[in-house]
PDB file of C-alpha atoms in Angstrom:
ATOM      1  CA  UNK A 144     -61.916 -19.730 -10.017  1.00  0.00           C
ATOM      2  CA  UNK A 145     -61.795 -15.785 -11.875  1.00  0.00           C
ATOM      3  CA  UNK A 146     -63.036 -16.566 -15.657  1.00  0.00           C
ATOM      4  CA  UNK A 147     -62.389 -12.873 -17.071  1.00  0.00           C
ATOM      5  CA  UNK A 148     -59.862 -14.361 -19.025  1.00  0.00           C
ATOM      6  CA  UNK A 149     -61.389 -15.616 -22.733  1.00  0.00           C
ATOM      7  CA  UNK A 150     -60.175 -18.579 -24.229  1.00  0.00           C
ATOM      8  CA  UNK A 151     -60.542 -19.336 -27.912  1.00  0.00           C
ATOM      9  CA  UNK A 152     -60.304 -22.801 -28.554  1.00  0.00           C
ATOM     10  CA  UNK A 153     -58.743 -23.584 -32.778  1.00  0.00           C
ATOM     11  CA  UNK A 154     -60.892 -26.081 -34.255  1.00  0.00           C
ATOM     12  CA  UNK A 155     -59.041 -26.962 -37.718  1.00  0.00           C
ATOM     13  CA  UNK A 156     -61.346 -29.751 -39.739  1.00  0.00           C
ATOM     14  CA  UNK A 157     -60.866 -31.011 -42.885  1.00  0.00           C
ATOM     15  CA  UNK A 158     -63.901 -33.721 -43.171  1.00  0.00           C
ATOM     16  CA  UNK A 159     -63.573 -34.271 -39.993  1.00  0.00           C
ATOM     17  CA  UNK A 160     -67.332 -35.343 -39.334  1.00  0.00           C
ATOM     18  CA  UNK A 161     -66.320 -38.868 -37.450  1.00  0.00           C
ATOM     19  CA  UNK A 162     -65.356 -37.706 -34.546  1.00  0.00           C
ATOM     20  CA  UNK A 163     -66.617 -34.241 -34.733  1.00  0.00           C
ATOM     21  CA  UNK A 164     -69.261 -34.714 -32.356  1.00  0.00           C
ATOM     22  CA  UNK A 165     -67.434 -36.232 -29.836  1.00  0.00           C
ATOM     23  CA  UNK A 166     -63.999 -33.242 -30.058  1.00  0.00           C
ATOM     24  CA  UNK A 167     -66.838 -30.667 -29.541  1.00  0.00           C
ATOM     25  CA  UNK A 168     -68.810 -32.066 -26.497  1.00  0.00           C
ATOM     26  CA  UNK A 169     -65.366 -32.381 -25.018  1.00  0.00           C
ATOM     27  CA  UNK A 170     -65.212 -28.168 -25.455  1.00  0.00           C
ATOM     28  CA  UNK A 171     -68.923 -27.842 -23.868  1.00  0.00           C
ATOM     29  CA  UNK A 172     -68.078 -29.799 -21.108  1.00  0.00           C
ATOM     30  CA  UNK A 173     -64.947 -27.845 -19.755  1.00  0.00           C
ATOM     31  CA  UNK A 174     -64.953 -26.589 -16.301  1.00  0.00           C
ATOM     32  CA  UNK A 175     -63.915 -22.949 -17.341  1.00  0.00           C
ATOM     33  CA  UNK A 176     -66.659 -21.480 -19.668  1.00  0.00           C
ATOM     34  CA  UNK A 177     -65.044 -18.257 -21.185  1.00  0.00           C
ATOM     35  CA  UNK A 178     -64.112 -19.077 -24.186  1.00  0.00           C
ATOM     36  CA  UNK A 179     -64.864 -19.353 -27.838  1.00  0.00           C
ATOM     37  CA  UNK A 180     -64.591 -21.942 -30.430  1.00  0.00           C
ATOM     38  CA  UNK A 181     -63.485 -20.979 -33.572  1.00  0.00           C
ATOM     39  CA  UNK A 182     -64.374 -23.382 -36.089  1.00  0.00           C
ATOM     40  CA  UNK A 183     -62.423 -23.428 -38.797  1.00  0.00           C
ATOM     41  CA  UNK A 184     -64.006 -25.866 -42.199  1.00  0.00           C
ATOM     42  CA  UNK A 185     -60.668 -26.380 -44.851  1.00  0.00           C
ATOM     43  CA  UNK A 186     -62.501 -27.125 -47.461  1.00  0.00           C
ATOM     44  CA  UNK A 187     -64.706 -30.478 -46.281  1.00  0.00           C
ATOM     45  CA  UNK A 188     -67.176 -32.221 -48.571  1.00  0.00           C
ATOM     46  CA  UNK A 189     -68.446 -33.994 -45.654  1.00  0.00           C
ATOM     47  CA  UNK A 190     -71.018 -33.365 -43.331  1.00  0.00           C
ATOM     48  CA  UNK A 191     -68.870 -31.777 -40.872  1.00  0.00           C
ATOM     49  CA  UNK A 192     -70.903 -28.218 -40.960  1.00  0.00           C
ATOM     50  CA  UNK A 193     -74.362 -29.982 -40.335  1.00  0.00           C
ATOM     51  CA  UNK A 194     -73.313 -31.964 -37.741  1.00  0.00           C
ATOM     52  CA  UNK A 195     -72.073 -28.576 -35.845  1.00  0.00           C
ATOM     53  CA  UNK A 196     -74.491 -27.293 -36.515  1.00  0.00           C
ATOM     54  CA  UNK A 197     -76.751 -29.104 -34.112  1.00  0.00           C
ATOM     55  CA  UNK A 198     -74.569 -27.881 -30.994  1.00  0.00           C
ATOM     56  CA  UNK A 199     -76.571 -24.333 -30.633  1.00  0.00           C
ATOM     57  CA  UNK A 200     -73.938 -22.648 -28.876  1.00  0.00           C
ATOM     58  CA  UNK A 201     -73.426 -19.148 -29.458  1.00  0.00           C
ATOM     59  CA  UNK A 202     -69.624 -19.387 -28.452  1.00  0.00           C
ATOM     60  CA  UNK A 203     -69.181 -21.692 -31.740  1.00  0.00           C
ATOM     61  CA  UNK A 204     -68.125 -19.697 -34.765  1.00  0.00           C
ATOM     62  CA  UNK A 205     -67.668 -21.290 -38.339  1.00  0.00           C
ATOM     63  CA  UNK A 206     -65.672 -20.035 -40.854  1.00  0.00           C
ATOM     64  CA  UNK A 207     -65.339 -22.065 -44.084  1.00  0.00           C
ATOM     65  CA  UNK A 208     -62.379 -21.718 -46.361  1.00  0.00           C
ATOM     66  CA  UNK A 209     -63.749 -22.188 -50.531  1.00  0.00           C
ATOM     67  CA  UNK A 210     -60.259 -23.766 -50.993  1.00  0.00           C
ATOM     68  CA  UNK A 211     -58.168 -26.438 -49.364  1.00  0.00           C
ATOM     69  CA  UNK A 212     -55.193 -24.952 -47.650  1.00  0.00           C
ATOM     70  CA  UNK A 213     -52.047 -26.596 -46.261  1.00  0.00           C
ATOM     71  CA  UNK A 214     -52.959 -27.434 -42.288  1.00  0.00           C
ATOM     72  CA  UNK A 215     -50.497 -24.430 -40.930  1.00  0.00           C
ATOM     73  CA  UNK A 216     -51.938 -21.955 -43.411  1.00  0.00           C
ATOM     74  CA  UNK A 217     -55.642 -22.964 -42.060  1.00  0.00           C
ATOM     75  CA  UNK A 218     -54.497 -23.008 -37.923  1.00  0.00           C
ATOM     76  CA  UNK A 219     -52.937 -19.690 -38.935  1.00  0.00           C
ATOM     77  CA  UNK A 220     -55.993 -18.108 -40.928  1.00  0.00           C
ATOM     78  CA  UNK A 221     -58.363 -19.915 -37.735  1.00  0.00           C
ATOM     79  CA  UNK A 222     -55.999 -17.687 -35.361  1.00  0.00           C
ATOM     80  CA  UNK A 223     -56.253 -14.456 -36.928  1.00  0.00           C
ATOM     81  CA  UNK A 224     -60.461 -14.473 -36.523  1.00  0.00           C
ATOM     82  CA  UNK A 225     -59.588 -15.607 -32.391  1.00  0.00           C
ATOM     83  CA  UNK A 226     -60.271 -13.015 -29.809  1.00  0.00           C
ATOM     84  CA  UNK A 227     -59.434 -13.898 -26.575  1.00  0.00           C
ATOM     85  CA  UNK A 228     -56.387 -13.613 -24.499  1.00  0.00           C
ATOM     86  CA  UNK A 229     -55.432 -17.266 -24.558  1.00  0.00           C
ATOM     87  CA  UNK A 230     -54.862 -19.725 -27.677  1.00  0.00           C
ATOM     88  CA  UNK A 231     -55.779 -23.153 -27.498  1.00  0.00           C
ATOM     89  CA  UNK A 232     -55.809 -26.320 -29.842  1.00  0.00           C
ATOM     90  CA  UNK A 233     -58.638 -29.027 -30.093  1.00  0.00           C
ATOM     91  CA  UNK A 234     -58.237 -30.993 -33.620  1.00  0.00           C
ATOM     92  CA  UNK A 235     -61.888 -33.412 -34.898  1.00  0.00           C
ATOM     93  CA  UNK A 236     -60.238 -36.585 -33.727  1.00  0.00           C
ATOM     94  CA  UNK A 237     -58.688 -34.920 -30.541  1.00  0.00           C
ATOM     95  CA  UNK A 238     -60.248 -34.855 -26.885  1.00  0.00           C
ATOM     96  CA  UNK A 239     -60.074 -32.233 -23.692  1.00  0.00           C
ATOM     97  CA  UNK A 240     -60.701 -33.651 -20.570  1.00  0.00           C
ATOM     98  CA  UNK A 241     -63.042 -31.233 -18.429  1.00  0.00           C
ATOM     99  CA  UNK A 242     -60.402 -28.994 -16.438  1.00  0.00           C
ATOM    100  CA  UNK A 243     -57.941 -28.564 -19.075  1.00  0.00           C
ATOM    101  CA  UNK A 244     -58.840 -24.565 -19.497  1.00  0.00           C
ATOM    102  CA  UNK A 245     -59.045 -24.496 -16.021  1.00  0.00           C
ATOM    103  CA  UNK A 246     -55.707 -25.977 -14.993  1.00  0.00           C
ATOM    104  CA  UNK A 247     -53.757 -24.725 -17.797  1.00  0.00           C
ATOM    105  CA  UNK A 248     -55.233 -20.862 -17.860  1.00  0.00           C
ATOM    106  CA  UNK A 249     -55.015 -21.047 -13.165  1.00  0.00           C
ATOM    107  CA  UNK A 250     -51.271 -22.021 -13.826  1.00  0.00           C
ATOM    108  CA  UNK A 251     -50.408 -19.057 -16.109  1.00  0.00           C
ATOM    109  CA  UNK A 252     -52.479 -16.463 -14.445  1.00  0.00           C
ATOM    110  CA  UNK A 253     -49.916 -17.591 -11.166  1.00  0.00           C
ATOM    111  CA  UNK A 254     -47.382 -17.517 -13.193  1.00  0.00           C
ATOM    112  CA  UNK A 255     -46.668 -14.735 -15.370  1.00  0.00           C
ATOM    113  CA  UNK A 256     -42.948 -15.712 -16.459  1.00  0.00           C
ATOM    114  CA  UNK A 257     -44.760 -18.524 -18.397  1.00  0.00           C
ATOM    115  CA  UNK A 258     -46.766 -17.528 -21.720  1.00  0.00           C
ATOM    116  CA  UNK A 259     -46.941 -21.004 -23.028  1.00  0.00           C
ATOM    117  CA  UNK A 260     -47.925 -24.474 -21.292  1.00  0.00           C
ATOM    118  CA  UNK A 261     -48.558 -28.200 -22.579  1.00  0.00           C
ATOM    119  CA  UNK A 262     -48.913 -31.444 -20.822  1.00  0.00           C
ATOM    120  CA  UNK A 263     -49.516 -35.004 -20.398  1.00  0.00           C
ATOM    121  CA  UNK A 264     -51.800 -36.570 -22.597  1.00  0.00           C
ATOM    122  CA  UNK A 265     -53.594 -40.064 -22.759  1.00  0.00           C
ATOM    123  CA  UNK A 266     -53.187 -42.086 -26.418  1.00  0.00           C
ATOM    124  CA  UNK A 267     -56.735 -43.415 -26.939  1.00  0.00           C
ATOM    125  CA  UNK A 268     -55.849 -46.583 -29.250  1.00  0.00           C
ATOM    126  CA  UNK A 269     -59.347 -46.922 -31.191  1.00  0.00           C
ATOM    127  CA  UNK A 270     -58.701 -50.276 -32.743  1.00  0.00           C
ATOM    128  CA  UNK A 271     -57.963 -51.747 -28.902  1.00  0.00           C
ATOM    129  CA  UNK A 272     -59.899 -49.344 -26.775  1.00  0.00           C
ATOM    130  CA  UNK A 273     -57.481 -49.100 -24.529  1.00  0.00           C
ATOM    131  CA  UNK A 274     -56.007 -45.331 -23.343  1.00  0.00           C
ATOM    132  CA  UNK A 275     -52.579 -45.305 -21.744  1.00  0.00           C
ATOM    133  CA  UNK A 276     -50.425 -42.302 -20.829  1.00  0.00           C
ATOM    134  CA  UNK A 277     -47.723 -40.798 -23.353  1.00  0.00           C
ATOM    135  CA  UNK A 278     -44.980 -40.412 -21.502  1.00  0.00           C
ATOM    136  CA  UNK A 279     -44.411 -42.033 -18.135  1.00  0.00           C
ATOM    137  CA  UNK A 280     -41.550 -39.544 -17.229  1.00  0.00           C
ATOM    138  CA  UNK A 281     -41.922 -35.757 -15.947  1.00  0.00           C
ATOM    139  CA  UNK A 282     -42.250 -33.666 -18.839  1.00  0.00           C
ATOM    140  CA  UNK A 283     -39.162 -30.596 -18.503  1.00  0.00           C
ATOM    141  CA  UNK A 284     -40.295 -27.154 -18.350  1.00  0.00           C
ATOM    142  CA  UNK A 285     -38.353 -23.711 -19.234  1.00  0.00           C
ATOM    143  CA  UNK A 286     -36.160 -23.652 -21.905  1.00  0.00           C
ATOM    144  CA  UNK A 287     -36.548 -27.221 -23.224  1.00  0.00           C
ATOM    145  CA  UNK A 288     -35.136 -26.430 -26.707  1.00  0.00           C
ATOM    146  CA  UNK A 289     -33.113 -29.607 -26.818  1.00  0.00           C
ATOM    147  CA  UNK A 290     -35.471 -31.688 -25.110  1.00  0.00           C
ATOM    148  CA  UNK A 291     -37.955 -30.915 -28.500  1.00  0.00           C
ATOM    149  CA  UNK A 292     -34.833 -31.848 -30.072  1.00  0.00           C
ATOM    150  CA  UNK A 293     -34.574 -34.870 -28.274  1.00  0.00           C
ATOM    151  CA  UNK A 294     -37.503 -36.526 -28.022  1.00  0.00           C
ATOM    152  CA  UNK A 295     -40.561 -33.774 -28.682  1.00  0.00           C
ATOM    153  CA  UNK A 296     -42.865 -34.458 -25.168  1.00  0.00           C
ATOM    154  CA  UNK A 297     -45.000 -31.634 -26.606  1.00  0.00           C
ATOM    155  CA  UNK A 298     -48.719 -33.102 -28.154  1.00  0.00           C
ATOM    156  CA  UNK A 299     -49.851 -29.097 -29.708  1.00  0.00           C
ATOM    157  CA  UNK A 300     -53.090 -30.337 -28.117  1.00  0.00           C
ATOM    158  CA  UNK A 301     -52.186 -29.959 -24.856  1.00  0.00           C
ATOM    159  CA  UNK A 302     -50.413 -26.738 -25.487  1.00  0.00           C
ATOM    160  CA  UNK A 303     -52.283 -23.294 -24.342  1.00  0.00           C
ATOM    161  CA  UNK A 304     -50.497 -19.985 -24.774  1.00  0.00           C
ATOM    162  CA  UNK A 305     -51.148 -16.369 -24.742  1.00  0.00           C
ATOM    163  CA  UNK A 306     -52.496 -15.057 -28.023  1.00  0.00           C
ATOM    164  CA  UNK A 307     -50.628 -11.809 -28.260  1.00  0.00           C
ATOM    165  CA  UNK A 308     -47.432 -14.926 -29.284  1.00  0.00           C
ATOM    166  CA  UNK A 309     -49.365 -14.819 -32.939  1.00  0.00           C
ATOM    167  CA  UNK A 310     -48.312 -11.533 -33.314  1.00  0.00           C
ATOM    168  CA  UNK A 311     -45.360 -11.784 -34.047  1.00  0.00           C
ATOM    169  CA  UNK A 312     -44.895 -15.476 -35.167  1.00  0.00           C
ATOM    170  CA  UNK A 313     -46.956 -17.869 -37.153  1.00  0.00           C
ATOM    171  CA  UNK A 314     -46.795 -21.223 -38.183  1.00  0.00           C
ATOM    172  CA  UNK A 315     -44.648 -22.211 -41.189  1.00  0.00           C
ATOM    173  CA  UNK A 316     -47.709 -22.366 -44.348  1.00  0.00           C
ATOM    174  CA  UNK A 317     -45.509 -24.371 -46.538  1.00  0.00           C
ATOM    175  CA  UNK A 318     -45.662 -27.216 -44.011  1.00  0.00           C
ATOM    176  CA  UNK A 319     -48.631 -30.415 -43.653  1.00  0.00           C
ATOM    177  CA  UNK A 320     -47.263 -32.122 -41.014  1.00  0.00           C
ATOM    178  CA  UNK A 321     -44.392 -31.292 -39.064  1.00  0.00           C
ATOM    179  CA  UNK A 322     -45.532 -27.496 -38.932  1.00  0.00           C
ATOM    180  CA  UNK A 323     -45.967 -28.101 -34.630  1.00  0.00           C
ATOM    181  CA  UNK A 324     -42.866 -29.527 -34.287  1.00  0.00           C
ATOM    182  CA  UNK A 325     -41.065 -26.751 -36.066  1.00  0.00           C
ATOM    183  CA  UNK A 326     -43.294 -23.860 -34.348  1.00  0.00           C
ATOM    184  CA  UNK A 327     -42.524 -24.583 -30.806  1.00  0.00           C
ATOM    185  CA  UNK A 328     -38.641 -25.543 -30.982  1.00  0.00           C
ATOM    186  CA  UNK A 329     -38.432 -21.616 -33.002  1.00  0.00           C
ATOM    187  CA  UNK A 330     -40.327 -20.267 -29.672  1.00  0.00           C
ATOM    188  CA  UNK A 331     -38.243 -22.348 -27.147  1.00  0.00           C
ATOM    189  CA  UNK A 332     -35.653 -20.472 -28.265  1.00  0.00           C
ATOM    190  CA  UNK A 333     -37.586 -16.990 -26.851  1.00  0.00           C
ATOM    191  CA  UNK A 334     -39.901 -18.398 -24.194  1.00  0.00           C
ATOM    192  CA  UNK A 335     -39.090 -20.374 -21.616  1.00  0.00           C
ATOM    193  CA  UNK A 336     -42.263 -23.210 -21.789  1.00  0.00           C
ATOM    194  CA  UNK A 337     -44.289 -24.893 -18.427  1.00  0.00           C
ATOM    195  CA  UNK A 338     -45.747 -28.272 -18.376  1.00  0.00           C
ATOM    196  CA  UNK A 339     -47.982 -29.947 -16.308  1.00  0.00           C
ATOM    197  CA  UNK A 340     -47.679 -33.570 -15.494  1.00  0.00           C
ATOM    198  CA  UNK A 341     -50.754 -34.745 -15.089  1.00  0.00           C
ATOM    199  CA  UNK A 342     -52.806 -35.630 -18.746  1.00  0.00           C
ATOM    200  CA  UNK A 343     -55.267 -33.243 -19.905  1.00  0.00           C
ATOM    201  CA  UNK A 344     -56.202 -34.378 -23.749  1.00  0.00           C
ATOM    202  CA  UNK A 345     -56.436 -37.809 -25.407  1.00  0.00           C
ATOM    203  CA  UNK A 346     -54.992 -37.924 -28.504  1.00  0.00           C
ATOM    204  CA  UNK A 347     -57.041 -41.195 -30.963  1.00  0.00           C
ATOM    205  CA  UNK A 348     -55.094 -43.350 -32.997  1.00  0.00           C
ATOM    206  CA  UNK A 349     -56.812 -44.337 -35.823  1.00  0.00           C
ATOM    207  CA  UNK A 350     -56.845 -45.709 -39.565  1.00  0.00           C
ATOM    208  CA  UNK A 351     -56.672 -41.882 -41.081  1.00  0.00           C
ATOM    209  CA  UNK A 352     -54.335 -40.230 -39.076  1.00  0.00           C
ATOM    210  CA  UNK A 353     -53.145 -37.616 -40.726  1.00  0.00           C
ATOM    211  CA  UNK A 354     -49.587 -38.843 -39.958  1.00  0.00           C
ATOM    212  CA  UNK A 355     -49.885 -42.180 -40.625  1.00  0.00           C
ATOM    213  CA  UNK A 356     -51.462 -41.998 -44.183  1.00  0.00           C
ATOM    214  CA  UNK A 357     -48.628 -39.229 -45.088  1.00  0.00           C
ATOM    215  CA  UNK A 358     -45.508 -40.822 -44.061  1.00  0.00           C
ATOM    216  CA  UNK A 359     -43.513 -39.868 -47.326  1.00  0.00           C
ATOM    217  CA  UNK A 360     -44.311 -36.655 -45.936  1.00  0.00           C
ATOM    218  CA  UNK A 361     -43.452 -37.044 -42.729  1.00  0.00           C
ATOM    219  CA  UNK A 362     -39.783 -37.902 -43.687  1.00  0.00           C
ATOM    220  CA  UNK A 363     -39.617 -35.344 -46.317  1.00  0.00           C
ATOM    221  CA  UNK A 364     -40.696 -32.523 -44.388  1.00  0.00           C
ATOM    222  CA  UNK A 365     -38.909 -33.289 -41.502  1.00  0.00           C
ATOM    223  CA  UNK A 366     -35.438 -33.217 -43.971  1.00  0.00           C
ATOM    224  CA  UNK A 367     -36.499 -30.083 -45.051  1.00  0.00           C
ATOM    225  CA  UNK A 368     -36.805 -29.171 -41.632  1.00  0.00           C
ATOM    226  CA  UNK A 369     -33.485 -30.273 -40.905  1.00  0.00           C
ATOM    227  CA  UNK A 370     -31.711 -29.012 -43.586  1.00  0.00           C
ATOM    228  CA  UNK A 371     -32.861 -25.741 -42.815  1.00  0.00           C
ATOM    229  CA  UNK A 372     -32.541 -25.541 -38.958  1.00  0.00           C
ATOM    230  CA  UNK A 373     -29.172 -27.468 -38.553  1.00  0.00           C
ATOM    231  CA  UNK A 374     -26.592 -24.971 -38.703  1.00  0.00           C
ATOM    232  CA  UNK A 375     -27.895 -21.855 -36.793  1.00  0.00           C
ATOM    233  CA  UNK A 376     -29.228 -24.448 -34.309  1.00  0.00           C
ATOM    234  CA  UNK A 377     -25.452 -25.831 -33.872  1.00  0.00           C
ATOM    235  CA  UNK A 378     -24.279 -22.562 -33.665  1.00  0.00           C
ATOM    236  CA  UNK A 379     -26.217 -21.366 -30.837  1.00  0.00           C
ATOM    237  CA  UNK A 380     -25.192 -24.551 -29.119  1.00  0.00           C
ATOM    238  CA  UNK A 381     -27.702 -27.553 -29.251  1.00  0.00           C
ATOM    239  CA  UNK A 382     -27.389 -31.238 -30.321  1.00  0.00           C
ATOM    240  CA  UNK A 383     -29.361 -32.514 -33.037  1.00  0.00           C
ATOM    241  CA  UNK A 384     -28.100 -35.563 -34.109  1.00  0.00           C
ATOM    242  CA  UNK A 385     -31.163 -37.415 -31.777  1.00  0.00           C
ATOM    243  CA  UNK A 386     -33.115 -35.505 -34.558  1.00  0.00           C
ATOM    244  CA  UNK A 387     -30.915 -37.424 -37.555  1.00  0.00           C
ATOM    245  CA  UNK A 388     -31.735 -41.170 -36.069  1.00  0.00           C
ATOM    246  CA  UNK A 389     -35.837 -39.773 -35.784  1.00  0.00           C
ATOM    247  CA  UNK A 390     -35.927 -40.177 -39.487  1.00  0.00           C
ATOM    248  CA  UNK A 391     -35.258 -43.256 -39.249  1.00  0.00           C
ATOM    249  CA  UNK A 392     -37.817 -44.552 -36.621  1.00  0.00           C
ATOM    250  CA  UNK A 393     -40.431 -42.489 -37.572  1.00  0.00           C
ATOM    251  CA  UNK A 394     -39.797 -44.908 -41.091  1.00  0.00           C
ATOM    252  CA  UNK A 395     -40.262 -48.247 -38.494  1.00  0.00           C
ATOM    253  CA  UNK A 396     -42.577 -46.528 -36.207  1.00  0.00           C
ATOM    254  CA  UNK A 397     -45.252 -45.608 -39.022  1.00  0.00           C
ATOM    255  CA  UNK A 398     -44.858 -48.738 -40.944  1.00  0.00           C
ATOM    256  CA  UNK A 399     -45.612 -51.209 -37.782  1.00  0.00           C
ATOM    257  CA  UNK A 400     -48.558 -49.066 -36.634  1.00  0.00           C
ATOM    258  CA  UNK A 401     -50.498 -49.323 -40.056  1.00  0.00           C
ATOM    259  CA  UNK A 402     -48.492 -52.957 -40.470  1.00  0.00           C
ATOM    260  CA  UNK A 403     -50.153 -54.282 -36.823  1.00  0.00           C
ATOM    261  CA  UNK A 404     -53.169 -52.131 -37.393  1.00  0.00           C
ATOM    262  CA  UNK A 405     -52.254 -50.565 -34.099  1.00  0.00           C
TER     263      UNK A 405
END
């Protein structure tokens, strides 16, 4: 396929050495080769930089923040360094299937009415060494705001989107965990979002997942998001009752995940 479009792969890292090598290799193994990797080191104190420098590839670009910031401020700062036509997100404990970029950029180039595409993904349960498909149903496409509010099927690791969107829209840097949710619900009210049914990534579940060790922050941020957005969403005709139930579900979900070690 034509590979004239540059893709910026955003890797945000804070002490991510444990899984970093596999993450970078999954980018290097992409069948689509015209990419740059923006590695944003968010004040790491581990061996992340040393591990990254083992990979001698001019497409990898390293940036170091001298102070630790929220994840979503770090995402914004990394995106500001991106030169690509498209942007994707690969966190240090995640993996991309080798044809992820090729499959998604092909879709976007053929379907110009879409600027954002996401997909299904695999859940890699580290402790049990098993991999299962996250969603067993067809993912929605088009105007999907209500779908996102009902059951949020969009994983940021699966997204590929046009870089120009970030000229106007940014992640809310006050969030540490729910910033993806906030960002894509906002974009879904402006853009149609496409889905690819096949998994293009693997999301690794392990004992130090950020969302697992910051349960209270997760709940507090989601409560804040509801308070901030509930009125305007209802005025637009969206139903967010199920989102309130999610607060309770999250408490149970993450308690069980930690208690039974996945």
